[in-house]
Short mmCIF file of C-alpha atoms and ligand atoms in Angstrom, two decimals:
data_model
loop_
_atom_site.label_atom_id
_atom_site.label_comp_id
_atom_site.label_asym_id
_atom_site.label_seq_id
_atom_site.Cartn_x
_atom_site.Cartn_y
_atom_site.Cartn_z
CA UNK A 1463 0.00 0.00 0.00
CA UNK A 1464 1.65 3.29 -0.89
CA UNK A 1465 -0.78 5.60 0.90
CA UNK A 1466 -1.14 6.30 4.39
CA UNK A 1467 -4.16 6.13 6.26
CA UNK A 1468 -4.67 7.19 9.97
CA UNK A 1469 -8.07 6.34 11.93
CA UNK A 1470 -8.90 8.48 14.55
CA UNK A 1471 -10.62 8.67 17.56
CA UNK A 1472 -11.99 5.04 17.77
CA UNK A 1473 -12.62 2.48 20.47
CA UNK A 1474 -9.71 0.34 19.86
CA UNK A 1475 -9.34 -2.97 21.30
CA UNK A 1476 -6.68 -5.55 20.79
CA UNK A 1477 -6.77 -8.14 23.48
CA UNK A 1478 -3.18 -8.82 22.21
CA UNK A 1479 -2.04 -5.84 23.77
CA UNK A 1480 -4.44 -5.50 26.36
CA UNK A 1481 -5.62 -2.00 24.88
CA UNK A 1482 -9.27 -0.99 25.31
CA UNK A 1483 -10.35 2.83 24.88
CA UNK A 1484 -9.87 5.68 22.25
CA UNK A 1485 -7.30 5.92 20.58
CA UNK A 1486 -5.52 6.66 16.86
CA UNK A 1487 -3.94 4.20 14.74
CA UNK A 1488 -1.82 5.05 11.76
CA UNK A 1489 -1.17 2.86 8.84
CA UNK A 1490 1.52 3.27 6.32
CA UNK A 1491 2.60 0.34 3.71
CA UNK A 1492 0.24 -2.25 4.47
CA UNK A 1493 1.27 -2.20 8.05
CA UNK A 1494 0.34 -0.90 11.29
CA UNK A 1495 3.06 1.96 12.24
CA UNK A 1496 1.57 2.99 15.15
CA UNK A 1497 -1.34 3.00 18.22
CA UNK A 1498 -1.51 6.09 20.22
CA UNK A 1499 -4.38 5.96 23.17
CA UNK A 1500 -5.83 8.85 24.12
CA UNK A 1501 -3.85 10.87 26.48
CA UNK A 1502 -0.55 8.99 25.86
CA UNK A 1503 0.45 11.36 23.07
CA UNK A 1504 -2.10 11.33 20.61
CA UNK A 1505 -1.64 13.20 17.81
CA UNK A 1506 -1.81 16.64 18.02
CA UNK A 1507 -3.40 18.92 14.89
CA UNK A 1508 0.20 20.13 14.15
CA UNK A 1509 0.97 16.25 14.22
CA UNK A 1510 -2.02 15.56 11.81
CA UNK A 1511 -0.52 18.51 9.50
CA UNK A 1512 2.96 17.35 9.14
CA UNK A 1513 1.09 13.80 7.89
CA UNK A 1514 -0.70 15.32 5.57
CA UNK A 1515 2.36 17.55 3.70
CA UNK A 1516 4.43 14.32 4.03
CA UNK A 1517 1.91 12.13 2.43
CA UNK A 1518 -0.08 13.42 -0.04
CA UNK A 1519 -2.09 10.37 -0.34
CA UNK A 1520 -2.98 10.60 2.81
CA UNK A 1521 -6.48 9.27 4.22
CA UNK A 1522 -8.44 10.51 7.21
CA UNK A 1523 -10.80 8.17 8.68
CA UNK A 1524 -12.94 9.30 11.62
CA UNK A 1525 -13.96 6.73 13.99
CA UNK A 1526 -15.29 8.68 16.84
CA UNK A 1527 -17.90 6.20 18.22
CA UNK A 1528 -16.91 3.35 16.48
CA UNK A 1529 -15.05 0.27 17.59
CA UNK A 1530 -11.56 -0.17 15.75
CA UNK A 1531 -10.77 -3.72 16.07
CA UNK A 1532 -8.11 -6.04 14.49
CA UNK A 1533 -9.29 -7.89 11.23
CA UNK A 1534 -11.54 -10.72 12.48
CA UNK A 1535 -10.04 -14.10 11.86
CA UNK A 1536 -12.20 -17.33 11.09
CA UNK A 1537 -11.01 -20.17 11.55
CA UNK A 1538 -14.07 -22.51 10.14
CA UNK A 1539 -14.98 -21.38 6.46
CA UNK A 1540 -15.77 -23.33 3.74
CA UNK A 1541 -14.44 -21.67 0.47
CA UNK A 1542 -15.93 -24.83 -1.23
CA UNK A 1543 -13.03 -23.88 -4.57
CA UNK A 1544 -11.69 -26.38 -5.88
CA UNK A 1545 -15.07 -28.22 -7.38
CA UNK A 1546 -17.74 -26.79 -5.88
CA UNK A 1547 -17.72 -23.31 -8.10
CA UNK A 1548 -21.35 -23.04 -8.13
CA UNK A 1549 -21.16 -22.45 -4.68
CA UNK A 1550 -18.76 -20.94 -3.55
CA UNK A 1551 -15.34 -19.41 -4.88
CA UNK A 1552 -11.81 -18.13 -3.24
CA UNK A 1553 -13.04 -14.71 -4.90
CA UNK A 1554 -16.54 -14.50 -4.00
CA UNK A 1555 -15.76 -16.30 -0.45
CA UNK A 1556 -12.99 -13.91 0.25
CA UNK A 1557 -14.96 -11.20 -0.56
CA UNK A 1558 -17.80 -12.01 1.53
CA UNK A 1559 -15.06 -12.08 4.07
CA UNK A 1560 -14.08 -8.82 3.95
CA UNK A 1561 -17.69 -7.74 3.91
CA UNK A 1562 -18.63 -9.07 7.15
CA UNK A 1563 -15.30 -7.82 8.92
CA UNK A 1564 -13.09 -10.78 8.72
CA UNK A 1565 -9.92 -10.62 7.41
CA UNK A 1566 -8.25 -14.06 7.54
CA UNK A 1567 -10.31 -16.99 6.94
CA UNK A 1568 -8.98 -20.69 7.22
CA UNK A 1569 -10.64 -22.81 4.40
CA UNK A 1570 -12.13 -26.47 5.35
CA UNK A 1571 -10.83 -29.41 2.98
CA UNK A 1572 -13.68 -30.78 1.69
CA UNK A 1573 -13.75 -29.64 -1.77
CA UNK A 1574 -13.17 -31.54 -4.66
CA UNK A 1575 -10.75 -32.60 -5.10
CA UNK A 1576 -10.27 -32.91 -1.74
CA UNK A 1577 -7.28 -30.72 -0.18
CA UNK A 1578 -5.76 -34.03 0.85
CA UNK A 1579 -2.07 -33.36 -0.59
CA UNK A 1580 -0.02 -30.41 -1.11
CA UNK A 1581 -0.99 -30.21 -4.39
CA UNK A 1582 -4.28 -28.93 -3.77
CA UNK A 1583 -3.05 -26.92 -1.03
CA UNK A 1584 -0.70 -24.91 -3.36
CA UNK A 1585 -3.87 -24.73 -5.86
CA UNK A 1586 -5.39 -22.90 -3.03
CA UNK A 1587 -2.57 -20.48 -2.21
CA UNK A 1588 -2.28 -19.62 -5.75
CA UNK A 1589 -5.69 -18.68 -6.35
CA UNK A 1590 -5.77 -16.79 -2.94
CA UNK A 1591 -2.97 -14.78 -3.88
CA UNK A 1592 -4.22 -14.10 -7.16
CA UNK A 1593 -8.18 -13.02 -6.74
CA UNK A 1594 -8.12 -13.32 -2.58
CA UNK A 1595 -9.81 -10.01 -0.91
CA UNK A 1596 -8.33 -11.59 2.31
CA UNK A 1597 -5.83 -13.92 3.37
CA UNK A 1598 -6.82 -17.33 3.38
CA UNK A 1599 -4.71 -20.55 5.26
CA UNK A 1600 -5.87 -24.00 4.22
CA UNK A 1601 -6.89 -26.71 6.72
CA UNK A 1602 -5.76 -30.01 5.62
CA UNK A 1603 -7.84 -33.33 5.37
CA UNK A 1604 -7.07 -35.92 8.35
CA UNK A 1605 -7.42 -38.89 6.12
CA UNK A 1606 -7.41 -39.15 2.40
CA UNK A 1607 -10.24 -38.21 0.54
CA UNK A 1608 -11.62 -37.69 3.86
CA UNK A 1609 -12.79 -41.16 3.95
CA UNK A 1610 -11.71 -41.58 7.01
CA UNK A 1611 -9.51 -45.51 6.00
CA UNK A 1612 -5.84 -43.62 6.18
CA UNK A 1613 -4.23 -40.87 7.42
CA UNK A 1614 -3.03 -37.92 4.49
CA UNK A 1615 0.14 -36.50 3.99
CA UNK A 1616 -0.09 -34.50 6.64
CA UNK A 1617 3.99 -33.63 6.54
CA UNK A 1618 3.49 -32.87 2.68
CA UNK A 1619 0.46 -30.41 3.34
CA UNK A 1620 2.34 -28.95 6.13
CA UNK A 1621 5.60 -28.00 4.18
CA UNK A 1622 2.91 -26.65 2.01
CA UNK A 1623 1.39 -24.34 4.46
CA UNK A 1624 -1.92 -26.04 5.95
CA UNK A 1625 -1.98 -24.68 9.42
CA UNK A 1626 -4.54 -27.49 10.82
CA UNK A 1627 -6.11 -30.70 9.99
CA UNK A 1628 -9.55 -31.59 9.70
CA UNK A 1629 -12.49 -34.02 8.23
CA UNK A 1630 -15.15 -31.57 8.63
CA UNK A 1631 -18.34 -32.44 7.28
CA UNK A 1632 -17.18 -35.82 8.41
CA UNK A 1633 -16.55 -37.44 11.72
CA UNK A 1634 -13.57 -39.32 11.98
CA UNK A 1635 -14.80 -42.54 12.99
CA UNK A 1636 -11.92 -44.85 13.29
CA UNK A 1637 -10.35 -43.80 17.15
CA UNK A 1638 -7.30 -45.56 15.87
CA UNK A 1639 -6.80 -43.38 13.14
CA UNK A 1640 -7.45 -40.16 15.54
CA UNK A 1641 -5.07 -41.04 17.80
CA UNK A 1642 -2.92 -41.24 15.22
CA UNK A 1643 -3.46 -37.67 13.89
CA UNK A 1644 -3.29 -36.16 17.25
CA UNK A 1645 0.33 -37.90 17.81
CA UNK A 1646 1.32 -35.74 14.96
CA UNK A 1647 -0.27 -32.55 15.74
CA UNK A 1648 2.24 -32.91 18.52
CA UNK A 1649 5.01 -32.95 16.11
CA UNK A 1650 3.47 -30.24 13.54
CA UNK A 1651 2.41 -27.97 16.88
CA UNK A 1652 -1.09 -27.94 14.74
CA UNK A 1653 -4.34 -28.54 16.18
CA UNK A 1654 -6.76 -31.13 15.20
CA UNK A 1655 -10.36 -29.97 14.42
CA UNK A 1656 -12.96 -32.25 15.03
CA UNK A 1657 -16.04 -32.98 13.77
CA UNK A 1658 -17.80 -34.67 16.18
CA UNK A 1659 -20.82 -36.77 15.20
CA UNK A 1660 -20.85 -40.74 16.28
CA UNK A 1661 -22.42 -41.82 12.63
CA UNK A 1662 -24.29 -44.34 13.99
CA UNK A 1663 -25.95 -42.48 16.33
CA UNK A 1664 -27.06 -39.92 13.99
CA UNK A 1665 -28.36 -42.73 11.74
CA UNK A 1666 -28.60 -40.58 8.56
CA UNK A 1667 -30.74 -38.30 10.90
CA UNK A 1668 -31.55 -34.66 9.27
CA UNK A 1669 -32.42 -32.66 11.77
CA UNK A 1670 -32.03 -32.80 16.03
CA UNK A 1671 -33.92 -35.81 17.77
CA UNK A 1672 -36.64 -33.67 19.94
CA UNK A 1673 -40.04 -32.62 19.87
CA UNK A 1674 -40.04 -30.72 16.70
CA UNK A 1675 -38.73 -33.73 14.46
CA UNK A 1676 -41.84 -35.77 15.96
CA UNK A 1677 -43.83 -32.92 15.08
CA UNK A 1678 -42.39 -32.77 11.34
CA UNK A 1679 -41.74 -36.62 10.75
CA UNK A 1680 -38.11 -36.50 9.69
CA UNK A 1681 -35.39 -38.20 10.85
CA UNK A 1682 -33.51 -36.93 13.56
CA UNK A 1683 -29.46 -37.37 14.99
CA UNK A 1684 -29.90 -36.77 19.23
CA UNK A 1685 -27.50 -34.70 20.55
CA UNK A 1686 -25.51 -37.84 21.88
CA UNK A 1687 -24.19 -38.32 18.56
CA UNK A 1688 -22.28 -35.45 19.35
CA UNK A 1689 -21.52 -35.81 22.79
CA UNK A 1690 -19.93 -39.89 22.77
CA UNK A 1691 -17.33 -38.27 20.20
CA UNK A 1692 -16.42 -35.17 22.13
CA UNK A 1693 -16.12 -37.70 25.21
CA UNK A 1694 -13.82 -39.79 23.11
CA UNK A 1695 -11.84 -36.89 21.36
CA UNK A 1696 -11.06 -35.75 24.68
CA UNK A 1697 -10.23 -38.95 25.85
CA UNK A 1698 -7.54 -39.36 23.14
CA UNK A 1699 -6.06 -35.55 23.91
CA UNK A 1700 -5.21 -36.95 27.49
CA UNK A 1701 -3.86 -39.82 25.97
CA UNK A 1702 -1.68 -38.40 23.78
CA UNK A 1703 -0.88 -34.86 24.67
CA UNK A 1704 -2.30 -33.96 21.18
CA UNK A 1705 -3.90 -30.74 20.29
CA UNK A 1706 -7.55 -30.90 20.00
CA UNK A 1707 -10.02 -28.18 18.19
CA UNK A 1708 -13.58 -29.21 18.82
CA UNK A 1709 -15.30 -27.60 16.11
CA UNK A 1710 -18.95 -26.41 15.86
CA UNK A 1711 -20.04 -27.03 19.55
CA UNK A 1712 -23.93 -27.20 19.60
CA UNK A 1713 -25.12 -29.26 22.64
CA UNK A 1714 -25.39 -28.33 26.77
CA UNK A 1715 -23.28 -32.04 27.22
CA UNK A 1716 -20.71 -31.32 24.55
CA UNK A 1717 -20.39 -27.92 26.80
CA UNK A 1718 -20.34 -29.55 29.94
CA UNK A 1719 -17.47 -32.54 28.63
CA UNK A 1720 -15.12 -29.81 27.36
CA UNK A 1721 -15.11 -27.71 30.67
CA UNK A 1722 -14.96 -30.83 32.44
CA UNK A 1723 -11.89 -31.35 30.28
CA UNK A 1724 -10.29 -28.01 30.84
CA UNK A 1725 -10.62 -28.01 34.52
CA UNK A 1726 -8.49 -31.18 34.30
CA UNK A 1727 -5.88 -29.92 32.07
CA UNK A 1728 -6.42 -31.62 28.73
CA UNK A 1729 -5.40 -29.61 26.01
CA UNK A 1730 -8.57 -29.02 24.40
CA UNK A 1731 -10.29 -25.58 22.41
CA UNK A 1732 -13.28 -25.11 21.53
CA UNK A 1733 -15.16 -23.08 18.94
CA UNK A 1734 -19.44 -22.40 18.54
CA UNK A 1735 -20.74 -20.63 15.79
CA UNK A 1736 -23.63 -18.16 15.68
CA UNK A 1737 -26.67 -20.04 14.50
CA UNK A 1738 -26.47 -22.18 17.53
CA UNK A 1739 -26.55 -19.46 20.37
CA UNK A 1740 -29.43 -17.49 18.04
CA UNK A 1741 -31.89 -19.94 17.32
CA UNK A 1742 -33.33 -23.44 18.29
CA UNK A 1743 -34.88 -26.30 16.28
CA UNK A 1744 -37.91 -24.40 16.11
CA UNK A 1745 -36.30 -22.65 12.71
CA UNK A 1746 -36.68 -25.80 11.12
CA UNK A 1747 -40.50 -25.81 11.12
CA UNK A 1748 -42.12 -25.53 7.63
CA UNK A 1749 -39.56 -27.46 6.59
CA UNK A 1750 -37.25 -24.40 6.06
CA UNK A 1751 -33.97 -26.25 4.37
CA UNK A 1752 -31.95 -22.99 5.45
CA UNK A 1753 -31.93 -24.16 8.68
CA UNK A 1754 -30.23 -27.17 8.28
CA UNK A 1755 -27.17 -27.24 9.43
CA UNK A 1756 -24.89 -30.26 10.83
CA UNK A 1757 -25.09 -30.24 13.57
CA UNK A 1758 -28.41 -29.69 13.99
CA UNK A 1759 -29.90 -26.24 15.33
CA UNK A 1760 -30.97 -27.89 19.31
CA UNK A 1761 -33.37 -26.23 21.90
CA UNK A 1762 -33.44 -23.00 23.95
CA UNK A 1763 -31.62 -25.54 27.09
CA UNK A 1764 -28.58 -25.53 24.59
CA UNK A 1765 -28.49 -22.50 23.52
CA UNK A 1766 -28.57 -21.52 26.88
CA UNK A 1767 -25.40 -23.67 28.00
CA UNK A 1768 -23.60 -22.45 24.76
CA UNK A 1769 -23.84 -18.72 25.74
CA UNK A 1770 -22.39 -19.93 29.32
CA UNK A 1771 -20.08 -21.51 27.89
CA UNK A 1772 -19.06 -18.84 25.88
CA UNK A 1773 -19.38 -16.27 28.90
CA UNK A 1774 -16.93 -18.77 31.31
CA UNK A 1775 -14.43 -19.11 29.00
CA UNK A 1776 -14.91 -22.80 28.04
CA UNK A 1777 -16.05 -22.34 24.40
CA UNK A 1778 -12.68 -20.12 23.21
CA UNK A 1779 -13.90 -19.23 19.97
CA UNK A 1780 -16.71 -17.85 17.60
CA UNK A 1781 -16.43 -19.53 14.34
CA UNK A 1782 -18.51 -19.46 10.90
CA UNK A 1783 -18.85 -22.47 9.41
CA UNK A 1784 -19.76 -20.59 6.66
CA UNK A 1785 -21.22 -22.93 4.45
CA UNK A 1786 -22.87 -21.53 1.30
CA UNK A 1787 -24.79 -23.84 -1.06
CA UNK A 1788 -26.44 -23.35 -4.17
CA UNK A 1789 -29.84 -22.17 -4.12
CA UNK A 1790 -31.31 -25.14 -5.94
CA UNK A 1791 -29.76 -27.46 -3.56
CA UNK A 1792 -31.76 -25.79 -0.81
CA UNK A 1793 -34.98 -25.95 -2.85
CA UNK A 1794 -34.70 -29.60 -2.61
CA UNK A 1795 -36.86 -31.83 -0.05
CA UNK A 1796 -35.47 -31.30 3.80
CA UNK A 1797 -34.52 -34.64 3.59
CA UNK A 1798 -32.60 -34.26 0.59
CA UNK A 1799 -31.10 -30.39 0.84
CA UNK A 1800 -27.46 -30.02 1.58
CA UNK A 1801 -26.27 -29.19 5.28
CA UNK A 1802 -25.18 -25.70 5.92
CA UNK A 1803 -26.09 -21.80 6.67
CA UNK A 1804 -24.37 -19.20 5.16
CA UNK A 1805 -22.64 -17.29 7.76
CA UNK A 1806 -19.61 -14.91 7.03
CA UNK A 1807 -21.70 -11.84 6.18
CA UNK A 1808 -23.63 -12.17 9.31
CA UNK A 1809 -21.90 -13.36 11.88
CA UNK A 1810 -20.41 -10.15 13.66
CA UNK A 1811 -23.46 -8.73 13.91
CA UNK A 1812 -25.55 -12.04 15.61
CA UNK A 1813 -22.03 -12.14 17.89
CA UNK A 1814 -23.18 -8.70 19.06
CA UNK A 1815 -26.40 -9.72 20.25
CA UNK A 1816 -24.35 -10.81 23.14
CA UNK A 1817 -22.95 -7.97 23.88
CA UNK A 1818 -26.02 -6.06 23.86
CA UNK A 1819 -27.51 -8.87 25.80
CA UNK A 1820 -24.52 -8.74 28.57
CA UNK A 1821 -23.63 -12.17 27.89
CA UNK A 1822 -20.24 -11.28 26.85
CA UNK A 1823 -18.10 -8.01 27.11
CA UNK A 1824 -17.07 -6.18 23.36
CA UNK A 1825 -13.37 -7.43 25.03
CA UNK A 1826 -14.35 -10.97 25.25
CA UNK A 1827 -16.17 -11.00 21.85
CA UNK A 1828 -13.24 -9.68 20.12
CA UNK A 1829 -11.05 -12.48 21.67
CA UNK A 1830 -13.49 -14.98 20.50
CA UNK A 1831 -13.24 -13.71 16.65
CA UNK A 1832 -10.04 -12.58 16.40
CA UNK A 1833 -6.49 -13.61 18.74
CA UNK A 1834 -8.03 -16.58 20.07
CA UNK A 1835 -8.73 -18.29 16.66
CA UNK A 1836 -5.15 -16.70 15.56
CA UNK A 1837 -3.76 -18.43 18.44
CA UNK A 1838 -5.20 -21.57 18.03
CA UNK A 1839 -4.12 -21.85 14.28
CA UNK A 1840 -1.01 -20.65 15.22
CA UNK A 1841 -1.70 -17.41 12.79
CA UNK A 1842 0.40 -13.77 13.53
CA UNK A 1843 -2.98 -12.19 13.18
CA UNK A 1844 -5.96 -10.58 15.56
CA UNK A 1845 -3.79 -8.09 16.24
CA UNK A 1846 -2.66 -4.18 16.21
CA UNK A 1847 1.08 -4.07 17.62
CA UNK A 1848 3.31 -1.95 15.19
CA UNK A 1849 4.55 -3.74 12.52
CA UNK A 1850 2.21 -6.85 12.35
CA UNK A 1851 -0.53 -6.31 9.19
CA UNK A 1852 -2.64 -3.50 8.82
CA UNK A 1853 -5.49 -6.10 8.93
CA UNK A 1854 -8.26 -3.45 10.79
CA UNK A 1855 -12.01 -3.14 10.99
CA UNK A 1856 -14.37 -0.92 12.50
CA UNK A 1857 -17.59 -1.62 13.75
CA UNK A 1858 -21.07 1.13 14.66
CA UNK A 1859 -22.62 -1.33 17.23
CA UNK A 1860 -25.65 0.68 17.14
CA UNK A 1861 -26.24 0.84 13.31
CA UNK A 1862 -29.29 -1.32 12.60
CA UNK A 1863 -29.58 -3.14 9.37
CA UNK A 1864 -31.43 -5.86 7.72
CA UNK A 1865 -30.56 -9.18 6.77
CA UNK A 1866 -30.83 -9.68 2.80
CA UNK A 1867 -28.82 -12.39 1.62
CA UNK A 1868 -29.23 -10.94 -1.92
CA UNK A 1869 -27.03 -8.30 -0.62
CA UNK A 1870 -24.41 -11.27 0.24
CA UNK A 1871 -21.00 -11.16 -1.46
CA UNK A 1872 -21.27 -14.92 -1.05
CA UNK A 1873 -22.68 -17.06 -4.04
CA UNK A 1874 -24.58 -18.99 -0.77
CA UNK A 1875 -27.65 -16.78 0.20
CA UNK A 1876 -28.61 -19.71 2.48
CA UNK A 1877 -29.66 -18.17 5.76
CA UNK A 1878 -32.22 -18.59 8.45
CA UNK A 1879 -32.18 -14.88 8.98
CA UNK A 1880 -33.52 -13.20 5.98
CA UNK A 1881 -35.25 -10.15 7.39
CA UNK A 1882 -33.59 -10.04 10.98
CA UNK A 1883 -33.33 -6.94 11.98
CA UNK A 1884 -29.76 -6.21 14.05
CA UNK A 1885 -27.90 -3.85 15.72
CA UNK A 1886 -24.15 -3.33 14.68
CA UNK A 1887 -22.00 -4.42 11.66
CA UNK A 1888 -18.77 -3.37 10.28
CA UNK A 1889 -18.45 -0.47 8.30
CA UNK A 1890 -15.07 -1.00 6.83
CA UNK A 1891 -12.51 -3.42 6.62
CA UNK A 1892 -8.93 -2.67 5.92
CA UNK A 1893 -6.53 -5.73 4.43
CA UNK A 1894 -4.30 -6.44 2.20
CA UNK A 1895 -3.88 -2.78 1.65
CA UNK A 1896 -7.36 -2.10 0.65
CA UNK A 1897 -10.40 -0.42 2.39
CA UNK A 1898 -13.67 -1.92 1.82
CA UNK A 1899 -16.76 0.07 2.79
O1 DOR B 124 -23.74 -27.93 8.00
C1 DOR B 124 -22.62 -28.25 7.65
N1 DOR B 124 -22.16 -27.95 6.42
N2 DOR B 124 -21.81 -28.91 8.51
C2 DOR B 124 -20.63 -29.43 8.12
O2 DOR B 124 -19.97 -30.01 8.94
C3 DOR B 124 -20.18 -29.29 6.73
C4 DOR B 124 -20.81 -28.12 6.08
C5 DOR B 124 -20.63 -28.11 4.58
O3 DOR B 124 -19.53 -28.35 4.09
O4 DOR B 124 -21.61 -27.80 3.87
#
């Protein structure tokens, strides 16, 4: 970036550096130069002058009254590129990205083919760094062709720059082969992220086993199908000293295991996503396919224990899933509809329903979406300190909006929200040396 651009007066918080209050930030080059707080030397007008003679590309944003956080960083997206163009692409995906704040997004493996070697990997780094709005680092598959029979090159996609492994969309069944996976994770210092569903427990189910799938007649997975594998993923993390990601948390037991776990010292993370501390199984009535999602959407009890979970520290992260699907797909019979909500362009502003519902603080929120997911994946990102990226957005928490997914960047406009109204969203997101507003 060859211009300069200072943001002034905003709420800036970086848990990285433990900063929370107004402050001024200047970029210069695609990286941060500097954060000056409020009374600790911010710039004066004599400051601002010099700036502006000095750079005559120089850019002015004010954020009095907004937040200025660091880019958000997701670390459950499906980008769905290679095979699944209709979708989903790096371009369209990345730009939806950027549009809902986030400014690193780590892609799942199950495209086609799947990213099960580095050869696919480096397909994905190539097209992110040719028509990528944000950064994008790959998640590679556990076992090959996700099949869940052998373990992938994990090494190979490594070297190649996957920064975590994963089946997602797929349990890994086989406890053999996950111990196995978490021994290396040990060696790669990558975590394992785990889809946890017991197969034969969900039976082929479509939606969660309760009073609503009675109601509607369809098949239903109980929330046990999760729960027996987060038991036995955490099993295997004590057993091995292996890192384990437990991805898209959506049941009061899966909750309950993982604090369980934490109390005793396993190394275990966790990550929720939005849909499941917004809205229950109820969504699901008429048969609405943009509600399915796997795992299912559960009941208000859940939902409930997910937003403690969240508040006590035990769920570490808010993730997308971001799954978009083609519109025909989800015009199919429940039964028969793909799996999967649409999520990047909304989630920031269904994460602040917490705040303004005082289940978490804007601090602990921006942990949740930005260094604890960078942490985790082992990223230098979700935060401000000179030098790092001048990865930035800034959110009005009060500016209400409407859900319209034809407004989506994303090719997927499946989402249980159309028509929500909400309060907060970002209003422009800074990476890779561009401003998007
Ligand atoms: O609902 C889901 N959709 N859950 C998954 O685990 C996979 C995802 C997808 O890829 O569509």
């Amino acid at each position: 970036m060859d211009n300069t651009i200072l943001i002034k007066n905003g709420h800036i918080i970086d848990a990285s550096q433990g900063l929370d209050g107004v402050g001024d930030i200047l970029i210069k080059d695609g990286k941060i130069k500097s954060v000056k707080r409020e009374g600790s030397g911010v710039r004066s007008q004599e400051k601002e002058q010099k700036l502006k003679t000095q750079n005559a590309k120089l850019r002015i944003i004010d954020a009095t009254g907004l937040y200025v956080l660091p880019g958000l960083v997701d670390m459950h997206t499906h980008l769905r590129e290679p095979g699944f163009e209709g979708k989903e692409t790096i371009s369209s995906g990345t730009m939806a990205a950027v549009r809902g704040g986030f400014t690193s997004v780590c892609c799942m493996p199950n495209t086609d083919p799947v990213n099960d070697n580095e050869t696919v990997t480096e397909f994905i780094l190539r097209k992110t760094y040719a028509e990528g709005a944000c950064y994008v680092f790959p998640i590679g598959a556990i076992s090959k062709g996700q099949k869940g029979e052998e373990l992938a090159e994990m090494g190979m996609m490594y070297e190649a720059g996957c920064v975590a492994f994963s089946d997602d969309g797929h349990p890994v069944m086989n406890s053999l082969l996950m111990r196995r996976a978490l021994e290396y994770s040990k060696v790669f210092h990558v975590p394992i992220i785990s889809h946890c569903e017991d197969l034969n427990l969900s039976d082929g189910g479509v939606m969660n086993e309760g009073t609503v799938s009675t109601f509607l007649g369809l098949s239903r997975m109980p929330a046990a199908a999760e729960e027996v594998m987060v038991a036995r993923d955490i099993i295997l993390a004590e057993l091995t000293g292996g890192r384990l990601h437990i991805a898209h948390v959506s049941t009061e037991g899966s909750v309950r295991l993982i604090r369980q776990a934490k109390e005793r010292g396993i190394r275990v993370t966790a990550e929720t996503c939005p849909h499941y501390f917004s809205i229950t199984e109820e969504a699901v009535k008429e048969y609405n396919t943009n509600a399915k999602v796997n795992p299912p959407l559960r009941t208000e009890r859940d939902v409930e224990a997910i937003k403690e979970g969240l508040g006590d520290g035990t769920l570490d992260v808010i993730a997308t899933d971001h799954a978009p699907h083609h519109r025909d797909e989800k015009l199919r019979e429940f039964d028969k509809a793909p799996s999967g909500i649409s999520g990047l362009e909304t989630a920031l502003s269904l994460s602040l329903r917490l705040l303004h519902d005082g289940v978490l603080t804007m601090r602990q929120l921006v942990e949740k979406m930005t260094l604890n997911p960078a942490r985790i994946m082992g990223l230098r990102r979700g935060t401000l300190k000179a030098g790092s990226e001048a990865d930035v957005v800034i959110v009005d928490a009060k500016r209400e909006w409407k859900i319209d997914p034809e407004r989506f960047a994303s090719k997927g406009k499946n989402t249980p929200f159309h028509g929500w109204a909400l309060k907060g969203m970002p209003v422009m997101t800074i990476c890779k040396g561009k401003l998007y507003e």
